[in-house]
Short mmCIF file of C-alpha atoms and ligand atoms in Angstrom, two decimals:
data_model
loop_
_atom_site.label_atom_id
_atom_site.label_comp_id
_atom_site.label_asym_id
_atom_site.label_seq_id
_atom_site.Cartn_x
_atom_site.Cartn_y
_atom_site.Cartn_z
CA MET X 1 58.10 225.03 90.96
CA ASN X 2 58.09 226.98 87.69
CA ARG X 3 55.08 226.36 85.48
CA GLN X 4 54.14 227.52 81.96
CA LEU X 5 51.55 226.56 79.45
CA ARG X 6 53.05 224.41 76.74
CA CYS X 7 51.63 223.06 73.53
CA ILE X 8 51.93 219.38 73.24
CA GLN X 9 52.03 219.65 69.47
CA CYS X 10 54.55 222.38 68.68
CA ASP X 11 56.11 222.97 72.10
CA ASN X 12 55.22 226.74 72.00
CA VAL X 13 55.08 228.25 75.50
CA TYR X 14 52.72 230.86 77.02
CA PRO X 15 52.67 232.26 80.56
CA LEU X 16 50.67 230.39 83.02
CA ASP X 17 48.00 233.11 83.27
CA ASP X 18 47.42 233.25 79.56
CA ARG X 19 43.62 232.84 78.92
CA ARG X 20 43.75 231.00 75.68
CA LEU X 21 42.14 227.57 75.35
CA ARG X 22 44.51 226.19 72.76
CA CYS X 23 47.92 227.00 71.15
CA SER X 24 47.88 229.22 68.16
CA CYS X 25 48.51 226.13 66.17
CA GLY X 26 45.36 224.51 67.52
CA GLY X 27 47.24 222.08 69.68
CA LEU X 28 46.26 221.28 73.32
CA LEU X 29 47.99 222.99 76.08
CA ASP X 30 49.71 221.42 79.14
CA VAL X 31 50.64 222.95 82.35
CA HIS X 32 54.34 222.23 82.02
CA LEU X 33 56.27 221.68 85.23
CA ASP X 34 59.92 222.37 85.59
CA LEU X 35 60.76 219.12 87.32
CA GLU X 36 64.53 219.86 87.50
CA GLN X 37 63.92 222.46 90.19
CA HIS X 38 62.47 219.82 92.60
CA ALA X 39 63.32 218.23 95.83
CA SER X 40 64.34 214.54 95.89
CA SER X 41 61.75 211.81 95.34
CA ALA X 42 62.27 210.48 98.82
CA GLU X 43 61.68 213.91 100.41
CA LEU X 44 58.52 214.38 98.31
CA VAL X 45 57.06 211.03 99.35
CA SER X 46 57.78 211.65 103.09
CA GLU X 47 56.16 215.17 102.85
CA PHE X 48 53.05 213.72 101.12
CA ALA X 49 52.84 211.00 103.84
CA ARG X 50 53.30 213.53 106.70
CA ARG X 51 50.41 215.53 105.38
CA THR X 52 47.87 212.85 105.90
CA SER X 53 48.16 213.44 109.70
CA SER X 54 47.80 217.20 109.42
CA ASP X 55 44.35 218.97 110.08
CA ALA X 56 44.86 221.83 107.57
CA PRO X 57 42.35 221.72 104.75
CA CYS X 58 45.06 221.83 102.13
CA ASP X 59 46.77 218.71 103.69
CA GLN X 60 43.42 216.91 104.21
CA SER X 61 42.58 217.27 100.55
CA GLY X 62 43.75 214.27 98.46
CA VAL X 63 44.48 216.81 95.73
CA TRP X 64 46.29 219.72 97.57
CA ARG X 65 48.27 217.26 99.56
CA PHE X 66 50.16 216.79 96.34
CA ARG X 67 50.34 220.50 95.64
CA GLU X 68 54.07 220.57 94.51
CA LEU X 69 52.81 218.52 91.41
CA VAL X 70 49.45 220.23 91.09
CA LEU X 71 49.63 224.05 91.52
CA ASP X 72 51.13 226.67 93.84
CA LEU X 73 48.30 228.73 95.24
CA PRO X 74 47.93 230.41 98.67
CA ALA X 75 46.10 227.91 100.98
CA ASN X 76 43.46 230.56 101.89
CA GLU X 77 42.55 230.74 98.17
CA LEU X 78 41.71 227.15 97.66
CA VAL X 79 38.04 226.15 96.86
CA THR X 80 38.13 222.83 98.47
CA PHE X 81 35.67 220.60 100.47
CA PRO X 82 38.27 218.88 100.93
CA GLU X 83 38.07 216.29 98.22
CA GLY X 84 40.12 213.24 97.12
CA ARG X 85 40.08 211.19 100.29
CA THR X 86 38.75 208.09 98.44
CA ASN X 87 39.17 204.46 99.46
CA LEU X 88 41.23 201.80 97.73
CA TYR X 89 39.47 198.37 97.94
CA ALA X 90 41.27 195.11 97.49
CA LEU X 91 39.16 192.81 95.25
CA ASP X 92 39.58 189.02 94.70
CA PRO X 93 42.34 188.73 92.03
CA ALA X 94 41.87 184.90 91.64
CA PRO X 95 39.06 184.83 89.05
CA PHE X 96 41.26 186.80 86.74
CA GLY X 97 44.46 185.00 87.37
CA LEU X 98 45.96 188.12 88.70
CA SER X 99 48.36 188.47 91.79
CA ALA X 100 46.58 191.49 93.16
CA LEU X 101 43.41 193.63 92.19
CA TRP X 102 42.32 196.93 93.52
CA ALA X 103 39.51 199.32 92.97
CA LYS X 104 40.00 203.09 93.66
CA HIS X 105 36.48 204.48 94.40
CA GLU X 106 36.47 207.98 93.04
CA GLY X 107 32.68 207.95 93.52
CA GLU X 108 33.56 208.76 97.28
CA ASN X 109 34.43 212.34 96.39
CA PRO X 110 32.13 215.07 97.75
CA THR X 111 29.89 215.23 94.67
CA GLY X 112 30.21 211.64 93.84
CA SER X 113 32.85 211.50 91.14
CA PHE X 114 36.46 212.00 90.22
CA LYS X 115 35.63 215.40 88.63
CA ASP X 116 36.00 216.97 92.05
CA ARG X 117 39.74 216.49 91.81
CA GLY X 118 39.97 218.57 88.72
CA MET X 119 37.32 220.97 89.62
CA THR X 120 39.03 222.07 92.90
CA VAL X 121 42.06 223.11 90.82
CA ALA X 122 40.29 224.66 87.85
CA VAL X 123 37.90 226.74 90.06
CA SER X 124 40.56 227.76 92.59
CA TRP X 125 42.67 229.00 89.65
CA ALA X 126 39.68 230.67 88.02
CA LEU X 127 38.92 232.50 91.33
CA HIS X 128 42.51 233.51 91.70
CA ARG X 129 42.42 234.99 88.15
CA SER X 130 39.21 236.82 89.04
CA ALA X 131 36.95 234.97 86.72
CA ARG X 132 33.58 236.47 86.08
CA ALA X 133 31.66 233.28 85.40
CA LEU X 134 32.31 229.58 84.85
CA ILE X 135 30.91 227.29 82.07
CA CYS X 136 31.06 223.67 80.92
CA ALA X 137 29.63 221.02 78.72
CA SER X 138 28.81 217.86 80.46
CA THR X 139 27.32 214.37 80.42
CA GLY X 140 26.34 215.02 83.93
CA ASN X 141 29.26 214.67 86.50
CA THR X 142 31.21 217.64 85.38
CA SER X 143 28.17 219.87 85.77
CA ALA X 144 27.49 218.55 89.25
CA ALA X 145 31.00 219.14 90.30
CA LEU X 146 31.24 222.61 88.74
CA ALA X 147 27.81 223.53 90.32
CA ALA X 148 29.23 222.53 93.73
CA TYR X 149 32.64 224.24 93.42
CA GLY X 150 31.14 227.34 91.71
CA ALA X 151 28.69 227.68 94.65
CA ARG X 152 31.60 227.46 97.15
CA ALA X 153 33.50 230.03 95.19
CA HIS X 154 30.38 232.29 94.83
CA LEU X 155 30.75 232.45 91.08
CA PRO X 156 27.92 232.13 88.58
CA VAL X 157 27.89 228.68 86.85
CA PHE X 158 26.45 227.84 83.50
CA VAL X 159 26.16 224.26 82.24
CA LEU X 160 25.30 222.79 78.84
CA ILE X 161 23.95 219.18 78.87
CA PRO X 162 22.53 216.93 76.28
CA ASN X 163 18.77 216.98 76.26
CA GLY X 164 17.88 213.59 77.83
CA LYS X 165 20.50 210.81 78.28
CA ILE X 166 21.64 212.45 81.61
CA ALA X 167 21.42 210.48 84.80
CA LEU X 168 18.96 211.88 87.34
CA GLY X 169 21.43 212.06 90.24
CA LYS X 170 23.73 214.38 88.21
CA LEU X 171 21.08 216.59 86.82
CA SER X 172 19.45 217.12 90.24
CA GLN X 173 22.76 218.00 91.76
CA ALA X 174 23.44 220.62 89.17
CA LEU X 175 19.93 222.20 89.70
CA ALA X 176 20.12 221.88 93.56
CA TYR X 177 23.59 223.59 93.79
CA GLY X 178 22.18 226.44 91.62
CA ALA X 179 23.80 226.03 88.32
CA ARG X 180 22.04 227.76 85.33
CA THR X 181 21.41 224.64 83.35
CA MET X 182 20.74 224.49 79.62
CA GLN X 183 19.73 221.24 77.96
CA ILE X 184 20.81 221.51 74.39
CA ASP X 185 19.17 220.12 71.39
CA GLY X 186 22.14 217.82 70.62
CA ASP X 187 24.68 215.46 72.33
CA PHE X 188 27.70 216.13 74.49
CA ASP X 189 29.94 216.77 71.53
CA ASP X 190 27.65 219.53 70.33
CA ALA X 191 27.54 221.07 73.82
CA MET X 192 31.31 220.83 73.99
CA ARG X 193 31.80 222.65 70.60
CA ALA X 194 29.31 225.45 71.88
CA VAL X 195 31.19 225.96 75.18
CA GLU X 196 34.52 226.17 73.47
CA GLN X 197 33.18 228.79 71.09
CA LEU X 198 31.56 230.74 73.95
CA ALA X 199 34.64 230.73 76.09
CA ALA X 200 36.99 231.79 73.24
CA SER X 201 34.90 234.80 72.42
CA HIS X 202 33.36 235.96 75.77
CA ASP X 203 34.56 236.48 79.26
CA LEU X 204 33.43 232.93 80.38
CA THR X 205 36.04 230.54 81.95
CA LEU X 206 35.75 227.01 80.53
CA VAL X 207 36.30 224.31 83.05
CA ASN X 208 36.01 221.17 80.91
CA SER X 209 39.08 218.95 80.73
CA LEU X 210 40.23 221.08 77.79
CA ASN X 211 41.22 223.44 80.69
CA PRO X 212 44.74 222.00 81.62
CA PHE X 213 44.33 222.95 85.23
CA ARG X 214 41.54 220.28 85.46
CA LEU X 215 44.00 217.69 84.51
CA GLU X 216 46.55 218.75 87.10
CA GLY X 217 44.00 217.84 89.72
CA GLN X 218 43.05 214.53 88.18
CA LYS X 219 46.75 213.51 88.12
CA THR X 220 46.26 213.01 91.88
CA ILE X 221 44.27 209.97 91.43
CA ILE X 222 47.47 208.29 90.52
CA LEU X 223 49.50 209.98 93.17
CA ASP X 224 46.99 209.10 95.78
CA CYS X 225 46.94 205.38 94.73
CA PHE X 226 50.80 205.42 94.70
CA MET X 227 50.73 206.53 98.30
CA GLN X 228 47.99 204.11 99.38
CA LEU X 229 49.97 201.27 97.86
CA GLY X 230 53.21 202.02 99.74
CA ALA X 231 54.90 204.21 97.13
CA SER X 232 54.24 201.66 94.26
CA LEU X 233 51.79 201.15 91.51
CA PRO X 234 50.50 197.96 89.97
CA ASP X 235 51.30 196.58 86.51
CA TRP X 236 47.98 197.89 84.86
CA ILE X 237 45.68 200.87 85.52
CA VAL X 238 42.32 200.36 83.97
CA VAL X 239 40.12 203.49 83.39
CA PRO X 240 37.00 204.22 81.37
CA GLY X 241 37.49 206.62 78.44
CA GLY X 242 35.07 209.33 77.32
CA ASN X 243 36.39 212.70 76.71
CA LEU X 244 39.72 211.23 77.63
CA GLY X 245 40.64 213.72 80.37
CA ASN X 246 41.64 210.90 82.84
CA THR X 247 43.60 209.05 80.31
CA SER X 248 45.50 212.26 79.50
CA ALA X 249 45.99 213.24 83.12
CA PHE X 250 47.20 209.75 84.13
CA GLY X 251 49.76 209.64 81.32
CA LYS X 252 50.97 213.11 82.47
CA ALA X 253 51.23 211.99 86.08
CA LEU X 254 53.21 208.91 85.17
CA ILE X 255 55.52 210.90 82.86
CA GLU X 256 56.32 213.36 85.69
CA MET X 257 56.66 210.56 88.29
CA LYS X 258 59.15 208.76 86.18
CA ALA X 259 61.14 211.86 85.54
CA LEU X 260 61.19 212.62 89.26
CA GLY X 261 62.50 209.10 90.08
CA LEU X 262 59.30 208.12 91.97
CA LEU X 263 58.78 205.17 89.60
CA SER X 264 61.28 202.72 88.26
CA THR X 265 58.78 200.92 85.96
CA VAL X 266 55.69 202.54 84.44
CA PRO X 267 52.31 200.83 84.79
CA ARG X 268 50.41 200.24 81.55
CA LEU X 269 47.20 202.15 80.92
CA ALA X 270 44.13 200.20 79.76
CA VAL X 271 41.39 202.46 78.47
CA ILE X 272 37.96 200.96 78.27
CA GLN X 273 35.29 202.42 75.94
CA ALA X 274 31.65 201.37 75.47
CA GLU X 275 31.22 199.51 72.17
CA GLY X 276 28.83 202.17 70.79
CA ALA X 277 31.00 205.13 71.93
CA ALA X 278 34.51 203.95 71.01
CA PRO X 279 36.16 206.58 68.75
CA PHE X 280 39.44 206.21 70.68
CA ALA X 281 39.40 202.43 70.39
CA ARG X 282 38.78 202.64 66.72
CA ALA X 283 41.71 205.14 66.37
CA ALA X 284 43.82 202.70 68.28
CA GLU X 285 43.14 200.05 65.73
CA ARG X 286 44.45 202.41 63.05
CA ALA X 287 47.54 203.01 65.09
CA PHE X 288 46.29 206.49 65.97
CA SER X 289 46.67 207.69 62.44
CA HIS X 290 43.62 209.91 62.96
CA LEU X 291 40.48 210.38 65.00
CA GLU X 292 37.23 209.73 63.34
CA PRO X 293 34.23 211.35 65.30
CA ILE X 294 31.22 209.13 65.69
CA HIS X 295 27.57 209.40 66.87
CA PRO X 296 27.78 207.63 70.26
CA GLU X 297 25.24 205.52 71.90
CA THR X 298 25.60 203.61 75.18
CA ILE X 299 23.68 203.14 78.42
CA ALA X 300 26.87 204.41 80.18
CA THR X 301 25.75 208.01 79.55
CA ALA X 302 28.80 209.47 81.35
CA ILE X 303 30.95 208.20 78.43
CA ARG X 304 28.48 208.80 75.54
CA ILE X 305 30.98 210.93 73.69
CA GLY X 306 31.93 210.61 70.04
CA ASN X 307 34.64 213.37 69.50
CA PRO X 308 36.87 213.39 72.63
CA VAL X 309 38.67 216.80 72.90
CA ASN X 310 41.75 215.34 74.69
CA TYR X 311 42.55 212.85 71.97
CA SER X 312 46.12 213.86 71.30
CA LYS X 313 47.07 213.94 75.01
CA ALA X 314 45.45 210.54 75.43
CA VAL X 315 47.48 209.20 72.51
CA ARG X 316 50.58 210.43 74.32
CA SER X 317 49.52 208.57 77.46
CA ILE X 318 49.02 205.23 75.50
CA THR X 319 52.28 205.59 73.70
CA PHE X 320 54.27 206.41 76.93
CA THR X 321 52.75 203.70 78.94
CA HIS X 322 52.54 201.02 76.13
CA GLY X 323 48.93 200.97 76.93
CA VAL X 324 45.89 199.50 75.23
CA VAL X 325 42.38 200.62 74.31
CA THR X 326 39.51 198.10 74.14
CA THR X 327 35.61 198.01 74.25
CA VAL X 328 33.05 196.32 76.09
CA THR X 329 29.28 195.92 75.29
CA ASP X 330 26.53 197.59 77.31
CA ALA X 331 25.32 194.18 78.61
CA GLN X 332 28.97 193.43 79.87
CA ILE X 333 28.98 196.74 81.63
CA LEU X 334 25.74 196.00 83.45
CA ILE X 335 26.86 192.53 84.54
CA ALA X 336 30.24 194.11 85.81
CA LYS X 337 28.14 196.79 87.57
CA HIS X 338 26.06 194.11 89.28
CA GLU X 339 29.24 192.33 90.49
CA LEU X 340 30.66 195.52 92.05
CA ASP X 341 27.27 196.53 93.46
CA ARG X 342 26.90 193.17 95.21
CA GLN X 343 30.38 193.65 96.84
CA ALA X 344 28.76 196.84 98.36
CA ILE X 345 31.32 198.83 96.40
CA GLY X 346 28.81 199.92 93.86
CA CYS X 347 29.26 202.42 91.03
CA GLU X 348 27.74 203.93 88.03
CA PRO X 349 27.74 202.15 84.60
CA ALA X 350 30.72 204.06 83.05
CA SER X 351 32.86 202.92 86.06
CA ALA X 352 31.88 199.35 85.70
CA ALA X 353 33.35 199.30 82.25
CA THR X 354 36.67 198.94 83.98
CA LEU X 355 35.78 195.56 85.41
CA ALA X 356 34.19 194.37 82.07
CA GLY X 357 37.37 195.52 80.32
CA LEU X 358 39.57 193.78 82.80
CA ARG X 359 37.61 190.57 82.09
CA ARG X 360 38.13 190.98 78.33
CA LEU X 361 41.79 191.79 78.56
CA THR X 362 42.68 188.93 80.98
CA SER X 363 40.71 186.51 78.79
CA GLU X 364 42.59 187.63 75.70
CA GLY X 365 45.92 187.28 77.61
CA ILE X 366 46.71 190.97 77.11
CA ILE X 367 46.73 191.40 80.90
CA GLY X 368 48.86 188.39 81.84
CA ARG X 369 48.52 185.84 84.61
CA GLY X 370 50.20 186.85 87.78
CA GLN X 371 50.10 190.56 86.98
CA SER X 372 48.44 193.20 89.23
CA ALA X 373 45.79 195.77 88.17
CA LEU X 374 43.97 198.74 89.57
CA LEU X 375 40.42 199.72 88.43
CA ILE X 376 39.48 203.33 88.64
CA LEU X 377 35.74 203.58 89.51
CA THR X 378 34.85 207.02 88.48
CA GLY X 379 31.30 207.63 89.79
CA SER X 380 28.92 206.73 92.60
CA LEU X 381 26.16 204.17 92.24
CA LEU X 382 23.77 206.87 93.44
CA LYS X 383 24.43 209.05 90.23
CA ASP X 384 22.28 206.82 88.07
CA PRO X 385 19.30 205.31 89.91
CA GLU X 386 17.38 204.64 86.80
CA THR X 387 19.90 202.10 85.45
CA THR X 388 20.36 200.46 88.90
CA MET X 389 16.57 200.12 89.22
CA ALA X 390 16.17 198.69 85.57
CA LEU X 391 18.78 196.10 86.40
CA ALA X 392 17.31 195.24 89.81
CA SER X 393 13.79 195.06 88.45
CA GLY X 394 14.71 192.89 85.47
CA HIS X 395 13.72 195.62 83.16
CA VAL X 396 16.85 196.07 81.16
CA ALA X 397 14.74 196.01 77.99
CA ASN X 398 13.82 199.61 79.02
CA LEU X 399 17.35 200.47 78.46
CA GLY X 400 17.33 198.97 75.01
CA ILE X 401 19.27 195.88 76.02
CA ALA X 402 18.22 192.28 75.31
CA LEU X 403 17.52 190.29 78.39
CA SER X 404 19.89 187.37 78.80
CA PRO X 405 20.14 184.69 81.60
CA GLU X 406 23.09 186.50 82.96
CA LEU X 407 21.36 189.81 83.16
CA ASP X 408 18.16 188.10 84.44
CA ALA X 409 20.36 186.74 87.35
CA CYS X 410 21.10 190.35 88.38
CA ALA X 411 17.47 191.10 89.22
CA ASN X 412 16.43 191.70 92.75
CA PRO X 413 13.06 193.32 92.54
CA PRO X 414 11.33 194.73 95.64
CA ARG X 415 8.28 192.55 96.73
CA LEU X 416 4.84 193.93 97.73
CA VAL X 417 3.77 192.32 100.88
CA PRO X 418 0.84 192.74 103.26
CA SER X 419 1.59 194.59 106.55
CA ASP X 420 1.33 191.38 108.53
CA ALA X 421 4.27 190.11 110.47
CA GLU X 422 3.43 186.47 110.15
CA THR X 423 3.07 186.58 106.35
CA ILE X 424 6.32 188.50 106.18
CA PHE X 425 8.05 186.06 108.27
CA ASP X 426 6.81 183.22 106.06
CA ILE X 427 8.57 184.96 103.24
CA ILE X 428 11.73 185.35 105.23
CA ARG X 429 11.75 181.64 106.22
CA GLU X 430 11.31 180.64 102.69
CA GLU X 431 14.26 182.89 101.59
CA LEU X 432 16.53 181.52 104.33
CA SER X 433 15.74 177.85 103.60
N1 LIG T 501 33.31 207.97 84.22
C1 LIG T 501 32.41 208.98 84.63
C2 LIG T 501 31.57 208.64 85.75
C3 LIG T 501 32.28 210.20 83.95
O1 LIG T 501 31.58 211.00 84.41
C4 LIG T 501 33.22 210.45 82.94
C5 LIG T 501 33.22 211.79 82.13
C6 LIG T 501 34.16 209.43 82.52
C7 LIG T 501 34.15 208.33 83.20
C8 LIG T 501 35.05 209.58 81.39
O2 LIG T 501 36.11 210.29 81.75
O3 LIG T 501 36.11 212.07 80.03
O4 LIG T 501 38.06 211.68 81.56
O5 LIG T 501 37.45 210.13 79.73
N2 LIG T 501 32.29 212.57 82.38
C9 LIG T 501 32.31 213.87 81.76
C10 LIG T 501 31.21 214.70 82.33
C11 LIG T 501 32.43 213.92 80.18
O6 LIG T 501 30.74 215.65 81.60
O7 LIG T 501 30.79 214.47 83.43
P1 LIG T 501 37.02 211.09 80.66
#
């Protein structure tokens, strides 16, 4: 399939291998696919389905299985684990008045977040284009994914992260996989500005979601759900919003799937932001007249972002899908996390914003009774052990959150016991009674 880089603002086009990060007008670039050229939608679906039973790494990958809609690269050049083989869990829809509810667990990717789907594409492309070194800004997960894919590609990796406010699981991954890690005196938005400047003026390949190849990989979250749900999608897709890469990628996937005839009706996107880090929700209240950057604060450090780079692509997604953007408090995020954790699905705080957001949108009647919804859980529970422990030990005050009866009920602290079987059994008997 023919591909070009195309500006989403002025439609200017550039060859696919152009190294610029933005259009000369400053607009964001898309990898634009010439969909006219393609096989029928029925042929595509049966080919995607056939590949699930193939042993080839490019078919085993839940990203490259959809390569017609991702990128054409020779199979032996792919930097893949493989990734993207994540489960779709059915949850109880009754408490929300829904007809069906699913959670897609992107925390089951090789490095524990959805970032692997974008990173396999961005790093494979960078290797194909003989990149010298890779760089990103990150709230944690992107740096972990880049560190891993960079190591597999034998390319040097540089990551810029905020000093503090980064979950331990993520930082330890980046260090362990060998990324040169720089903690900057600033937040994610400062780091993002710095890496964009560095990549624009030096021979460093930027792999944040400003890199349009990342988004081509992240589109496969939608394609994968579509195949797992028998070539269909629910009424609503609920996703947390930070730098708005997923929001942008999902909208692009849905635009392309509609154009290919894979979908008759388009699901609506619901983007959920943390109350203290909600520049996109605030812009939605102004009918997207403009984005006002803010100083973000939330316990969901993955989405502690005040100036999302993908803003204009995300607006396109909301417009195309008649989507909504809403916010939830940190306390609501923690309660939702506890609910998902107790179902042994588990996730990091940013992911749980989806369940909290679903609760808000169903109680407000925006997601209607009898509709179906899909939550995108973006990261693994193991990414952020500090928050899980604060919740379990009843110390949410350490996170700056006021204790409430609901949060208190989430506690499950470990008990110190003597090493004596009889005493331990007394405790067990008491618990079971
Ligand atoms: N959930 C998790 C677990 C994330 O790590 C991120 C983003 C998001 C949601 C938000 O996704 O940016 O596509 O809107 N993490 C980035 C990082 C920013 O650096 O790891 P988005």
